[in-house]
Tab-separated table of C-alpha atoms and ligand atoms in Angstrom:
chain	number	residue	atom	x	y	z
A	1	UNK	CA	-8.267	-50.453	-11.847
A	2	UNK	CA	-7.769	-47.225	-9.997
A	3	UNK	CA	-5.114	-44.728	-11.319
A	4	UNK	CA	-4.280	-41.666	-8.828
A	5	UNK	CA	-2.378	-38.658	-11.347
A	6	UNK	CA	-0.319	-36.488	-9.166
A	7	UNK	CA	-0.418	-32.938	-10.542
A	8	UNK	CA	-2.692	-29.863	-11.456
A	9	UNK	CA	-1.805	-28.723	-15.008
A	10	UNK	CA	-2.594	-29.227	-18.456
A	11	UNK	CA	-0.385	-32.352	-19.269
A	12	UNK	CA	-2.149	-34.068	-16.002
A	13	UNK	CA	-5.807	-33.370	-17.202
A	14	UNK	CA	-4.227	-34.989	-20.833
A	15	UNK	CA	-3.031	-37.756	-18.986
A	16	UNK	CA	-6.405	-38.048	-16.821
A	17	UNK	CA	-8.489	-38.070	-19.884
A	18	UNK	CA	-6.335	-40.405	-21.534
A	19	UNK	CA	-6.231	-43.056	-18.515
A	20	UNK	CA	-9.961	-42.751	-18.015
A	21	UNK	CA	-10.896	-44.876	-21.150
A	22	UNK	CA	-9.688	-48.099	-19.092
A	23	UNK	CA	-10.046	-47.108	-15.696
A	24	UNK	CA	-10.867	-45.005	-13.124
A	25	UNK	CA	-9.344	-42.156	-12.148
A	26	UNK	CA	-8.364	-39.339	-9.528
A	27	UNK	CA	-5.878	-36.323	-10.004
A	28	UNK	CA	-4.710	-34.950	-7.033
A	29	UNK	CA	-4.654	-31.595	-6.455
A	30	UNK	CA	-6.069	-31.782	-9.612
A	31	UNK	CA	-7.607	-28.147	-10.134
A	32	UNK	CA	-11.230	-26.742	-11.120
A	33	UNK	CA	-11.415	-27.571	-14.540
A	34	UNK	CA	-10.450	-31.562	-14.167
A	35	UNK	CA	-13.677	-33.623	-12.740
A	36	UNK	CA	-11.816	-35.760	-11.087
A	37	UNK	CA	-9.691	-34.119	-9.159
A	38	UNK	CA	-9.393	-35.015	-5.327
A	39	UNK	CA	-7.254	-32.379	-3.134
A	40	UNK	CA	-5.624	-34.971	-0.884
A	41	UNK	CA	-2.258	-35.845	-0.124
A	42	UNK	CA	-1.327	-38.564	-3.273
A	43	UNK	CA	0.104	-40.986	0.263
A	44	UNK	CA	-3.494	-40.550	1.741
A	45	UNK	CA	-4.707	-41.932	-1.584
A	46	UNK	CA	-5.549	-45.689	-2.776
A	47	UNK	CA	-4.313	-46.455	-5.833
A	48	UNK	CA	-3.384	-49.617	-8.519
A	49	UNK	CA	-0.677	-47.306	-10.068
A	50	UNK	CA	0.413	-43.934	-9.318
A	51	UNK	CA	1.974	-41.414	-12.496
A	52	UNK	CA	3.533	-37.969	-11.262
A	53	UNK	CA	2.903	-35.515	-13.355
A	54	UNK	CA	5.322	-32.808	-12.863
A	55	UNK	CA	9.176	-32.854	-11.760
A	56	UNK	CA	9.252	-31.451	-9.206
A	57	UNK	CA	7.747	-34.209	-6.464
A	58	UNK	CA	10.049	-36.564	-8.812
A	59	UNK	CA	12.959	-34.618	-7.539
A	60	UNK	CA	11.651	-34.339	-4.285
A	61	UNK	CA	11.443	-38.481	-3.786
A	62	UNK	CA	7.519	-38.858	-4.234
A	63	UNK	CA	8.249	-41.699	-6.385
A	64	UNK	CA	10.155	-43.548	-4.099
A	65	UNK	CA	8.116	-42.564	-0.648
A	66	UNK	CA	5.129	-44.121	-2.360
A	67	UNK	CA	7.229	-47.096	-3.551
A	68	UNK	CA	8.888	-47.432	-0.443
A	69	UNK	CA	4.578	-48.391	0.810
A	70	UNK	CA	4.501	-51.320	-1.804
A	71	UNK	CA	2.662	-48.586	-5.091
A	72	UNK	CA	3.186	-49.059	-8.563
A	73	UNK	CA	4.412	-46.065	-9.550
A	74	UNK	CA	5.199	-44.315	-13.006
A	75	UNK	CA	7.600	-41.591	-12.112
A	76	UNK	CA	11.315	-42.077	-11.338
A	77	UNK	CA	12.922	-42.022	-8.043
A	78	UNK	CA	14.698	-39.139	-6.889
A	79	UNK	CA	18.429	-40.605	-8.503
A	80	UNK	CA	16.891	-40.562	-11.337
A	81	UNK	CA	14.718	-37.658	-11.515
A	82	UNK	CA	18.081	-35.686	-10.976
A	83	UNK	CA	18.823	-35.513	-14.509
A	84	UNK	CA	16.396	-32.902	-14.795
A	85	UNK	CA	17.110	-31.179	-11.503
A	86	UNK	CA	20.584	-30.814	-12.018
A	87	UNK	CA	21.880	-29.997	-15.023
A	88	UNK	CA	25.610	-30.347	-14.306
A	89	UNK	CA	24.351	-34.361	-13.558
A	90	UNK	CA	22.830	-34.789	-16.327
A	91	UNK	CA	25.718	-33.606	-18.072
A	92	UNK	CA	28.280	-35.744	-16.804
A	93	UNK	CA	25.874	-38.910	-17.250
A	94	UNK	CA	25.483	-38.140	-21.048
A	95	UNK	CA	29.300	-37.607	-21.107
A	96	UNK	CA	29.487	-41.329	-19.719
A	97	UNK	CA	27.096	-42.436	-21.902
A	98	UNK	CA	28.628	-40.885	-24.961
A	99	UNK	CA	25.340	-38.778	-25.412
A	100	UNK	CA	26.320	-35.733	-27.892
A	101	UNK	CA	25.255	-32.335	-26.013
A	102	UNK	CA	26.783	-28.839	-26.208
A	103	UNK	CA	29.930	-28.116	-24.995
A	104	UNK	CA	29.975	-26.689	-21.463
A	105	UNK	CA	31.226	-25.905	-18.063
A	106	UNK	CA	29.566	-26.172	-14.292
A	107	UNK	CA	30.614	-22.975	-11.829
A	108	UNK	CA	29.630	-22.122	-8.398
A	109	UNK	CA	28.598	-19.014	-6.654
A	110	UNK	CA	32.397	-18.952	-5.727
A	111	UNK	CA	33.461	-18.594	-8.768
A	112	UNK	CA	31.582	-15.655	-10.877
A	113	UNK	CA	35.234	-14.825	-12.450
A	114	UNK	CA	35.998	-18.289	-13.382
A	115	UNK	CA	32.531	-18.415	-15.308
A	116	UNK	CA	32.568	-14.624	-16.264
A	117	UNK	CA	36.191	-15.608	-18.219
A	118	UNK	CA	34.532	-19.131	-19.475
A	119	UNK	CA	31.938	-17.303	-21.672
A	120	UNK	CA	34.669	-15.420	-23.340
A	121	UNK	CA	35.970	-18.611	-24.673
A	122	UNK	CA	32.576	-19.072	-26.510
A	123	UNK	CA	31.891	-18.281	-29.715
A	124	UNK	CA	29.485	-15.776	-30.003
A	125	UNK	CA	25.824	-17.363	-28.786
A	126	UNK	CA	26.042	-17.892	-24.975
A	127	UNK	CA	23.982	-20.559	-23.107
A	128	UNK	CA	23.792	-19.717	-19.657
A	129	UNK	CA	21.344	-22.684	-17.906
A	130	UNK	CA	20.531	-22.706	-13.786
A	131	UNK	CA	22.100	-26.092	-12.374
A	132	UNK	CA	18.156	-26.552	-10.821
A	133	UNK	CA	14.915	-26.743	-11.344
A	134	UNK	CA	13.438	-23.444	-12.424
A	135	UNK	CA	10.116	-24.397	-14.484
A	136	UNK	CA	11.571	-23.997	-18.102
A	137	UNK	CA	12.749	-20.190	-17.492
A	138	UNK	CA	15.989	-20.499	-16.203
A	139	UNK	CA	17.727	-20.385	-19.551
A	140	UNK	CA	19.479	-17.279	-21.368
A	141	UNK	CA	20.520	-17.735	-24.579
A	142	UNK	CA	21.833	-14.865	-25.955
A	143	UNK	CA	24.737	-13.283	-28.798
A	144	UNK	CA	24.998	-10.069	-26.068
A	145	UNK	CA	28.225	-11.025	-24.160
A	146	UNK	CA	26.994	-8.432	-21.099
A	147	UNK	CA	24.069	-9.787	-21.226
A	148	UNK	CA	25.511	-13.034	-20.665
A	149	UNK	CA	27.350	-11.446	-18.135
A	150	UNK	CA	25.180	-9.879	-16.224
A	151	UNK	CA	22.640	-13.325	-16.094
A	152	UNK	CA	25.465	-15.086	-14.855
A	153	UNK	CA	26.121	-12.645	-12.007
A	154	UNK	CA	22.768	-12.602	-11.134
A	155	UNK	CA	21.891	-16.006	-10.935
A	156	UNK	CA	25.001	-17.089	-8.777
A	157	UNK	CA	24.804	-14.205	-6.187
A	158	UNK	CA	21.358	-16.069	-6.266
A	159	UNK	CA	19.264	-12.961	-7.438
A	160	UNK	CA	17.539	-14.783	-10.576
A	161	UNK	CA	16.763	-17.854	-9.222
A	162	UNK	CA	17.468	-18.085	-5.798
A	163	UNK	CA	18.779	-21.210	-4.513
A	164	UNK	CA	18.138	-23.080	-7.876
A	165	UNK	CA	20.855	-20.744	-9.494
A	166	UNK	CA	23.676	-20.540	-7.440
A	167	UNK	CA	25.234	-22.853	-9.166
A	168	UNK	CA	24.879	-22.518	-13.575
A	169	UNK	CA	25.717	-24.543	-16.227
A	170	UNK	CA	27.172	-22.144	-19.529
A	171	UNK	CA	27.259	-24.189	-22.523
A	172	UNK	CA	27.772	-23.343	-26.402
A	173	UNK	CA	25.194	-21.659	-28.694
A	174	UNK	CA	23.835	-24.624	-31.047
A	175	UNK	CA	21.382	-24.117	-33.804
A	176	UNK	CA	19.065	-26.346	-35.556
A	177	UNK	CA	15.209	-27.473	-35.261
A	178	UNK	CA	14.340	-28.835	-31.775
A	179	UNK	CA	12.489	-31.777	-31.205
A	180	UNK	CA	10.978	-33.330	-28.102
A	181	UNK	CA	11.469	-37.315	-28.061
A	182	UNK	CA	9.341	-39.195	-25.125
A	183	UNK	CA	10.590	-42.291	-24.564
A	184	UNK	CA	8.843	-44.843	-21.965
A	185	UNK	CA	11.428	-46.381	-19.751
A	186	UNK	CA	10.759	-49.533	-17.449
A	187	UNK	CA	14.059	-49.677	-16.174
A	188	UNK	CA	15.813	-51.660	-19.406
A	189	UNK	CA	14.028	-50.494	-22.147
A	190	UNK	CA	13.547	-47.733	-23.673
A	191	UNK	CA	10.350	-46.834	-26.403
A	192	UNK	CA	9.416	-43.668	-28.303
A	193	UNK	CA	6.600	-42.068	-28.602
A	194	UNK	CA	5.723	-39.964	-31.371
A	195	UNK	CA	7.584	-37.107	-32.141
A	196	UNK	CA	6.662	-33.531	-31.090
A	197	UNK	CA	7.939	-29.591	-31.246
A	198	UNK	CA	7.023	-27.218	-29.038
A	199	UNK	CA	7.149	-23.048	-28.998
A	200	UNK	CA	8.991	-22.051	-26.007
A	201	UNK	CA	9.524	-18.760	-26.389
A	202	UNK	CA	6.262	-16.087	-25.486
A	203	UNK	CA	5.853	-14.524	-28.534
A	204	UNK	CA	5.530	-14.943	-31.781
A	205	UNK	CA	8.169	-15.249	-34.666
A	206	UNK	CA	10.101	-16.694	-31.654
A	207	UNK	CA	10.874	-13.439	-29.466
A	208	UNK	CA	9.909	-12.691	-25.672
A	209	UNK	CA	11.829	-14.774	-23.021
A	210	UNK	CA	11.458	-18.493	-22.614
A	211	UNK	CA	8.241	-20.105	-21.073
A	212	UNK	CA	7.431	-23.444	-20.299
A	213	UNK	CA	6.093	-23.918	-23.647
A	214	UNK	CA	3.303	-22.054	-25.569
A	215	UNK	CA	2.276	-24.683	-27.600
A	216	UNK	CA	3.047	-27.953	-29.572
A	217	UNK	CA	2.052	-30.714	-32.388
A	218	UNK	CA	2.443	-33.579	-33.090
A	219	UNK	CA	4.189	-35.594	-35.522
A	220	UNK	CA	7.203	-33.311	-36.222
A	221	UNK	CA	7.676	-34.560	-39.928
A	222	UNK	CA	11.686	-34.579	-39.322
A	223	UNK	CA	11.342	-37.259	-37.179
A	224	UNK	CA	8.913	-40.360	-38.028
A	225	UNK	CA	8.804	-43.474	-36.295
A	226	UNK	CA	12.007	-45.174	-37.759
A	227	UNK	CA	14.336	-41.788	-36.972
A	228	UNK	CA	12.336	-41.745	-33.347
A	229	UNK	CA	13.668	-45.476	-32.909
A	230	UNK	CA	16.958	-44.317	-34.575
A	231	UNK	CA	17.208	-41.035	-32.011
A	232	UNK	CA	16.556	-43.427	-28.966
A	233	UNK	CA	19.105	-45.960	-29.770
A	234	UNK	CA	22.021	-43.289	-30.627
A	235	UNK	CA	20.620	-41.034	-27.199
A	236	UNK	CA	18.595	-42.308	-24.762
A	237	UNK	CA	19.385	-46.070	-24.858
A	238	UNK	CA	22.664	-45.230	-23.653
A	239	UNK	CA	21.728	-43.175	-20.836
A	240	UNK	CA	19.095	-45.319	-19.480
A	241	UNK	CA	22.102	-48.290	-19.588
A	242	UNK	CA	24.496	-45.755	-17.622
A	243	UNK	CA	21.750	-45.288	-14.953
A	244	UNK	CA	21.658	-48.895	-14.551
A	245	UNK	CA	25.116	-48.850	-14.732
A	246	UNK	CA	24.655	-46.757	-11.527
A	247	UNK	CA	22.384	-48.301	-9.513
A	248	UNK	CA	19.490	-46.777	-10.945
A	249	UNK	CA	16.113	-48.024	-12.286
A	250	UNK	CA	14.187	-45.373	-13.908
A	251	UNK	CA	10.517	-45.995	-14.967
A	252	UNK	CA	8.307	-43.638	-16.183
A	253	UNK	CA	8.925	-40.855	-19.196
A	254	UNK	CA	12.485	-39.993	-20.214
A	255	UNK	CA	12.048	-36.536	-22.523
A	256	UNK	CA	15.101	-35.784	-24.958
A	257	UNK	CA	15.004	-31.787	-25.773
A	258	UNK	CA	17.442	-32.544	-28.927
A	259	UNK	CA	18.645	-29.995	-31.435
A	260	UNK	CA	19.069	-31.420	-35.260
A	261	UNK	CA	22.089	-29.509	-35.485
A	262	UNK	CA	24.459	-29.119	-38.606
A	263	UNK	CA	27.100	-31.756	-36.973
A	264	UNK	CA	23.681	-34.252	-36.225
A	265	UNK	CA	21.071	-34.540	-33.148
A	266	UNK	CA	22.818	-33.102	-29.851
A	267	UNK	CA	20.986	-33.599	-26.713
A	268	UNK	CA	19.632	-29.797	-25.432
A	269	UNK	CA	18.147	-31.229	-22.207
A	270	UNK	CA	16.435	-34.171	-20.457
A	271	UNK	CA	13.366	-34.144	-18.409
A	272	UNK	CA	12.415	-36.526	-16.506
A	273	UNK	CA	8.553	-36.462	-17.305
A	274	UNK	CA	5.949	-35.947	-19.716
A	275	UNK	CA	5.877	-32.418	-21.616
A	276	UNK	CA	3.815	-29.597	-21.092
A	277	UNK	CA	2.149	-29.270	-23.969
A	278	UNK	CA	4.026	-32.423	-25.338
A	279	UNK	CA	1.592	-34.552	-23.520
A	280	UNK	CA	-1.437	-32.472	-24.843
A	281	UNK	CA	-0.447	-33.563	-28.005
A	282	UNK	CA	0.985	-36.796	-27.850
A	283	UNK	CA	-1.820	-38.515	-25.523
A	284	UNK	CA	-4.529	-37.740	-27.473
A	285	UNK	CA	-3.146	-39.784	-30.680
A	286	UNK	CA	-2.503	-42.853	-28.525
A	287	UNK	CA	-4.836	-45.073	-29.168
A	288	UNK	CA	-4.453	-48.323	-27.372
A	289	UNK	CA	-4.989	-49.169	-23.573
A	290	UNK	CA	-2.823	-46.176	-22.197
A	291	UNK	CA	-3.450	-47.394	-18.539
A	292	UNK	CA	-2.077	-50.604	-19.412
A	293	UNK	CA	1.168	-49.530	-21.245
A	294	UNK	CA	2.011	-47.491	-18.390
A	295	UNK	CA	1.212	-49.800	-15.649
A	296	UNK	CA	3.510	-51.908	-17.515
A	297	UNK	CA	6.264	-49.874	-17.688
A	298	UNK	CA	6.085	-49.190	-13.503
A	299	UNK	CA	6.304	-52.524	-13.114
A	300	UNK	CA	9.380	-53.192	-15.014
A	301	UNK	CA	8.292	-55.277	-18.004
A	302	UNK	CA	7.482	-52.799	-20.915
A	303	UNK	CA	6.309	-56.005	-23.267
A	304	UNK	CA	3.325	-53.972	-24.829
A	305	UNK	CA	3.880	-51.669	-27.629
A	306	UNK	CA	1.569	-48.238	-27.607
A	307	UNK	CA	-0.173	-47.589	-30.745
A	308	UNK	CA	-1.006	-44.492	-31.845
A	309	UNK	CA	-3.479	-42.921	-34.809
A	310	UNK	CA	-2.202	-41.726	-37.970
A	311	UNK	CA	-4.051	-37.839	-37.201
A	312	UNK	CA	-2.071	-34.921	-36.300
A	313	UNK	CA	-2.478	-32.828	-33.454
A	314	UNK	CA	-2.056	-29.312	-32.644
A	315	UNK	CA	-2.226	-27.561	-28.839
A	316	UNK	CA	-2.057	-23.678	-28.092
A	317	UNK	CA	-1.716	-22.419	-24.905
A	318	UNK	CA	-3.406	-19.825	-23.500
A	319	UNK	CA	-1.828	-17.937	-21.306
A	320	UNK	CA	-3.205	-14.874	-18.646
A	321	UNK	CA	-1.789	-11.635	-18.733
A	322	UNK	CA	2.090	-10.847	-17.668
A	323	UNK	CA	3.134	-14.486	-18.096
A	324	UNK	CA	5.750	-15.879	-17.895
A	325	UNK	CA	7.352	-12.475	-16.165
A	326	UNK	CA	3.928	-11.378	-13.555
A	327	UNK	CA	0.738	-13.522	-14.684
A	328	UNK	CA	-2.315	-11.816	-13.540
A	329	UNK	CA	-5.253	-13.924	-11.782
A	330	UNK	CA	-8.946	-14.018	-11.300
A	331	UNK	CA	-10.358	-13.323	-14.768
A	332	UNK	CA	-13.610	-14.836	-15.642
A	333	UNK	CA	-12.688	-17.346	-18.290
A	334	UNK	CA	-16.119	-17.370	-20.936
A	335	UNK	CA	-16.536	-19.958	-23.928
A	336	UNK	CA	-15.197	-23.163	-22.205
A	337	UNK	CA	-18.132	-25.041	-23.390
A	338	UNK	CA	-18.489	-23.550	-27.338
A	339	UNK	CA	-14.569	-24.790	-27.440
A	340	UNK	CA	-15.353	-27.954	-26.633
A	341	UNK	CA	-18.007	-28.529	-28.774
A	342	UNK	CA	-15.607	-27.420	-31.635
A	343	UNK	CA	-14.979	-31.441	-33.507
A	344	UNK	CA	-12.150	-32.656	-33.041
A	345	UNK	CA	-10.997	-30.282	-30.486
A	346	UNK	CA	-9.940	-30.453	-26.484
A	347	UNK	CA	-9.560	-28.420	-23.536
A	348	UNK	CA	-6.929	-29.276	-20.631
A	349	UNK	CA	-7.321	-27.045	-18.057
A	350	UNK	CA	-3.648	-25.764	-16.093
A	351	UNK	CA	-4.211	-22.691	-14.175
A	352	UNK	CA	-7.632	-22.260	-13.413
A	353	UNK	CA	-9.890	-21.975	-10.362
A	354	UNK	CA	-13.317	-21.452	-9.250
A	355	UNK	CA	-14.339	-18.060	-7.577
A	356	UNK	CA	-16.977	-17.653	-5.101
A	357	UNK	CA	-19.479	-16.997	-7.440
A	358	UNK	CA	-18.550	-20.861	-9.241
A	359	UNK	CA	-17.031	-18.898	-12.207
A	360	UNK	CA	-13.619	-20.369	-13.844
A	361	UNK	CA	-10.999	-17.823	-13.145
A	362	UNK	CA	-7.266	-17.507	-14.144
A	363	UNK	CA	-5.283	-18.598	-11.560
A	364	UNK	CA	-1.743	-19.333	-13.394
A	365	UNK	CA	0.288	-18.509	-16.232
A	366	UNK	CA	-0.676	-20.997	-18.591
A	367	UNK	CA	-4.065	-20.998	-17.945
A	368	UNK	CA	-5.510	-23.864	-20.595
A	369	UNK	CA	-3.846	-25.568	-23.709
A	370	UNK	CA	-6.566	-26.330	-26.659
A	371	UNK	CA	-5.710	-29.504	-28.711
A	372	UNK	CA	-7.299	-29.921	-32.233
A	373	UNK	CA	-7.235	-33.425	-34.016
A	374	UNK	CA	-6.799	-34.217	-37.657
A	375	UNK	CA	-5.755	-35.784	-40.554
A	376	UNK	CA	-2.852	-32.828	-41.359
A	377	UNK	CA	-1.002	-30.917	-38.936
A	378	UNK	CA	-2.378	-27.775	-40.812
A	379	UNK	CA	-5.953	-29.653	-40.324
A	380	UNK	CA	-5.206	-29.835	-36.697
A	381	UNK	CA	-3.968	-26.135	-36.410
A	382	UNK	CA	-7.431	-25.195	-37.674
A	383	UNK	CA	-9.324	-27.319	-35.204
A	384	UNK	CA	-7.242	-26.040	-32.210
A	385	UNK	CA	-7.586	-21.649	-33.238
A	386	UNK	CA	-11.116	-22.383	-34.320
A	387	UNK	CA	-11.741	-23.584	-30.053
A	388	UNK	CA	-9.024	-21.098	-29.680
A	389	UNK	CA	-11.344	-18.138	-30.706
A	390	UNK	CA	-14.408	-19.402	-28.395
A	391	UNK	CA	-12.410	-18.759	-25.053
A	392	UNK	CA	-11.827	-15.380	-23.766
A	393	UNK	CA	-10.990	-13.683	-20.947
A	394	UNK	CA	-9.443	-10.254	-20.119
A	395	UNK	CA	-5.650	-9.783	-21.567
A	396	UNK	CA	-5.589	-13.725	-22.749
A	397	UNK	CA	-2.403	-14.311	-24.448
A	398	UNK	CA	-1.875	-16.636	-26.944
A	399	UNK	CA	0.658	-17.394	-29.738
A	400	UNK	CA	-0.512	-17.038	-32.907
A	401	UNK	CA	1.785	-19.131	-35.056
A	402	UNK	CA	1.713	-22.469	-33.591
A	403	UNK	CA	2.738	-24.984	-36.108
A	404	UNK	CA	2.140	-22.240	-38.685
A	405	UNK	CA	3.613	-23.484	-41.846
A	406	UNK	CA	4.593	-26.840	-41.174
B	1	AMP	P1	16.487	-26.351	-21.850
B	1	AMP	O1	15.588	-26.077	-20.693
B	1	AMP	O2	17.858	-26.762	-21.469
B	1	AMP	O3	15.871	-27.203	-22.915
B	1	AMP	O4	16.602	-24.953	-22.610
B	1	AMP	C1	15.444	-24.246	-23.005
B	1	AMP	C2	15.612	-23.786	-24.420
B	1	AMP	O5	16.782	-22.994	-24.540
B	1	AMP	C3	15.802	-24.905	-25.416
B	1	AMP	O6	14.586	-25.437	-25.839
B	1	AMP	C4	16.535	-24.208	-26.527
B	1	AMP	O7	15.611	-23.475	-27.322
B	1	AMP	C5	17.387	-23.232	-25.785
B	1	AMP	N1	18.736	-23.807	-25.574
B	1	AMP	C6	19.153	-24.549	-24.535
B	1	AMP	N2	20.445	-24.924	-24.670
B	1	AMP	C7	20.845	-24.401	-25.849
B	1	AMP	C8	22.081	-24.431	-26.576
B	1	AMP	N3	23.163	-25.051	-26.089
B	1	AMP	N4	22.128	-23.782	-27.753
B	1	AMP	C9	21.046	-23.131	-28.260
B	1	AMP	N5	19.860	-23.069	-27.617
B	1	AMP	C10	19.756	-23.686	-26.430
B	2	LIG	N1	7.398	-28.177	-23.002
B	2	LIG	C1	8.610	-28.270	-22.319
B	2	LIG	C2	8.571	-28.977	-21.054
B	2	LIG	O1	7.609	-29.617	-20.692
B	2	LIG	O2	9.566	-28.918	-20.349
């Protein structure tokens, strides 16, 4: 069986290395740190089963070009996929579905007053979200009403975000542990995979702006397999039965951001994909046939189970200078290989190239996400600094609190 992965990041290398116990396969563009990666259209490629990586080409109808040629594909079509790129949607389908999520209202770049007087109904933490895709930065959440203010200007006179902004989404402050729930849809059904929490924000304790995630682990205690089942019943059951309701067959990874808020789980977001780092966390403790589970699911008849192993697992992601805000490229990246001899740990490469001279350089914010494997979270946290510490390059920025304490 030949699986083509459509992407060139971290999660895509996770899910390469996880297919390639059962079959063979290519990543396309790939990038210098996966083997297999082929820099060829994913159309001009041959391929059993297809899985798109990253949103974006979702959104953009790759999943239905290559299923409109006959492919199995896991990935939904662009309907679908629209619950992450627009925000307002997917707000109005979990409304229909009875899907608990923040309070909120959509406004247009017509209508900066409208919105400006909106937040002034809010009570105290403002949410201010772009309606479209914006690779996990295009959210302000603040207690500084002019700061509010002043994002909301400049993301509908389409300053912040360009296009992607002109139309926001401003929604309630909630509070509360976040957890990200994968489920695997086929279409009907929907199954969770293990829990997971990642560390949006740059810094650590928290601070800096929002990135697309800065690391992650797996199981998040709060949420073990029966409140993961329980979670996908109360949330993304529902939605997955008001798609259909719709017209719309969705196959592939549904993602529930979902804050454990004081009034119970409220849905922060939905992505329409596997996480970045989620999936450098979560694919590494599957244990079972991965290539079959999913190749199940793109066909429509999720009748397998996954199976996972009991050990925890723990990524940080290392980051070049300036990211998220001006990430700085070309930096010789040393230690790749002492990481990887670390036990128990693994590298997924993101945003890396090769220069002339064949050296790995930078070449993207997140640059590489280190996973480390083992029987406690606090085990795996170990594992994953201890690889952590072999890889270096000029003004590498990493967290240093990942799953500290849990
Ligand atoms: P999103 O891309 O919608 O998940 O938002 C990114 C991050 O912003 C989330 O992981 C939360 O940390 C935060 N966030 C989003 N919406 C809210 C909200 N309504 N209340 C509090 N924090 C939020
Ligand atoms: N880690 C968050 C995301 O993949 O959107």
């Amino acid at each position: 069986m030949r699986i083509c992965v459509v992407g060139a990041g971290g999660r895509e290398h996770a899910l390469a290395v996880a297919l390639a116990r059962t079959a063979e396969v290519v990543v396309t563009p790939g990038n210098a740190g996966i083997d297999a990666s082929v820099p060829a259209p994913p159309e001009d490629l041959e391929a059993d089963l297809y899985v798109v990586g990253p949103e974006a080409p979702l959104v953009d109808g790759l999943a239905d070009r290559l299923r409109a040629r006959g492919a199995t594909v896991f990935g939904p079509g662009a309907d679908g996929a629209r619950l992450e790129g627009s925000k307002a949607w997917m707000k109005e389908v979990a409304a229909a579905a009875g899907v608990p999520t923040a309070a909120h209202r959509a406004f247009d770049s017509g209508e900066v007053d409208a919105a400006l007087a909106f937040l002034c109904t809010l009570p105290g933490l403002y949410v201010v979200k772009t309606d479209g895709l914006a690779a996990g930065k295009g959210v302000l959440v603040t207690e500084s009403l002019t700061e509010a203010e002043d994002d909301v200007r400049a993301k509908l006179s389409g300053a912040g975000f360009g296009d992607a902004g002109r139309r926001v989404v401003i929604e309630e402050g909630m509070s509360g542990p976040e957890v990200s729930l994968l489920c695997l849809c086929d279409g009907a059904r929907a199954v969770p995979l293990p829990s997971a929490q990642d560390f949006k924000r740059a810094d650590d304790g928290d601070a800096g702006p929002n990135t697309g995630g800065m690391g992650a682990y797996s199981p998040f205690a709060a949420v073990d397999a029966a409140e993961g089942e329980h979670l996908t019943e109360r949330l993304v059951a529902p939605t997955l039965y008001e798609l259909r309701r719709r017209g719309i067959d969705y196959r592939g990874v549904l993602y529930a951001g979902l804050m454990l808020t004081p009034e119970g789980p409220k849905l922060l977001e939905y992505n329409v994909r596997f996480g970045d780092p989620e999936a450098q966390v979560v694919l590494p403790r599957w244990t079972g046939d991965v290539a079959a589970v999913l190749t199940a699911c793109a066909s429509g008849s999720l009748r397998v189970q996954p199976t996972f192993s009991d050990a925890a697992a723990v990524a940080v992601v290392c980051a070049s200078e300036g990211y998220p805000v001006a990430p700085r490229h070309g930096d010789v990246i040393d230690g790749m290989e002492e990481a990887a001899a670390v036990p128990g740990a693994h590298v997924f490469c993101a945003g890396v190239a090769e220069d002339e001279r064949g050296r790995l350089v930078t070449a993207g914010g997140r640059v590489l996400a280190v996973t480390g494997l083992g029987p406690t979270v606090a085990d795996a946290r170990v594992t994953a600094y201890r690889a952590v510490s072999a890889i270096t390059w000029p003004g590498r920025h990493v967290r240093t609190d990942i799953a500290a304490g849990v």
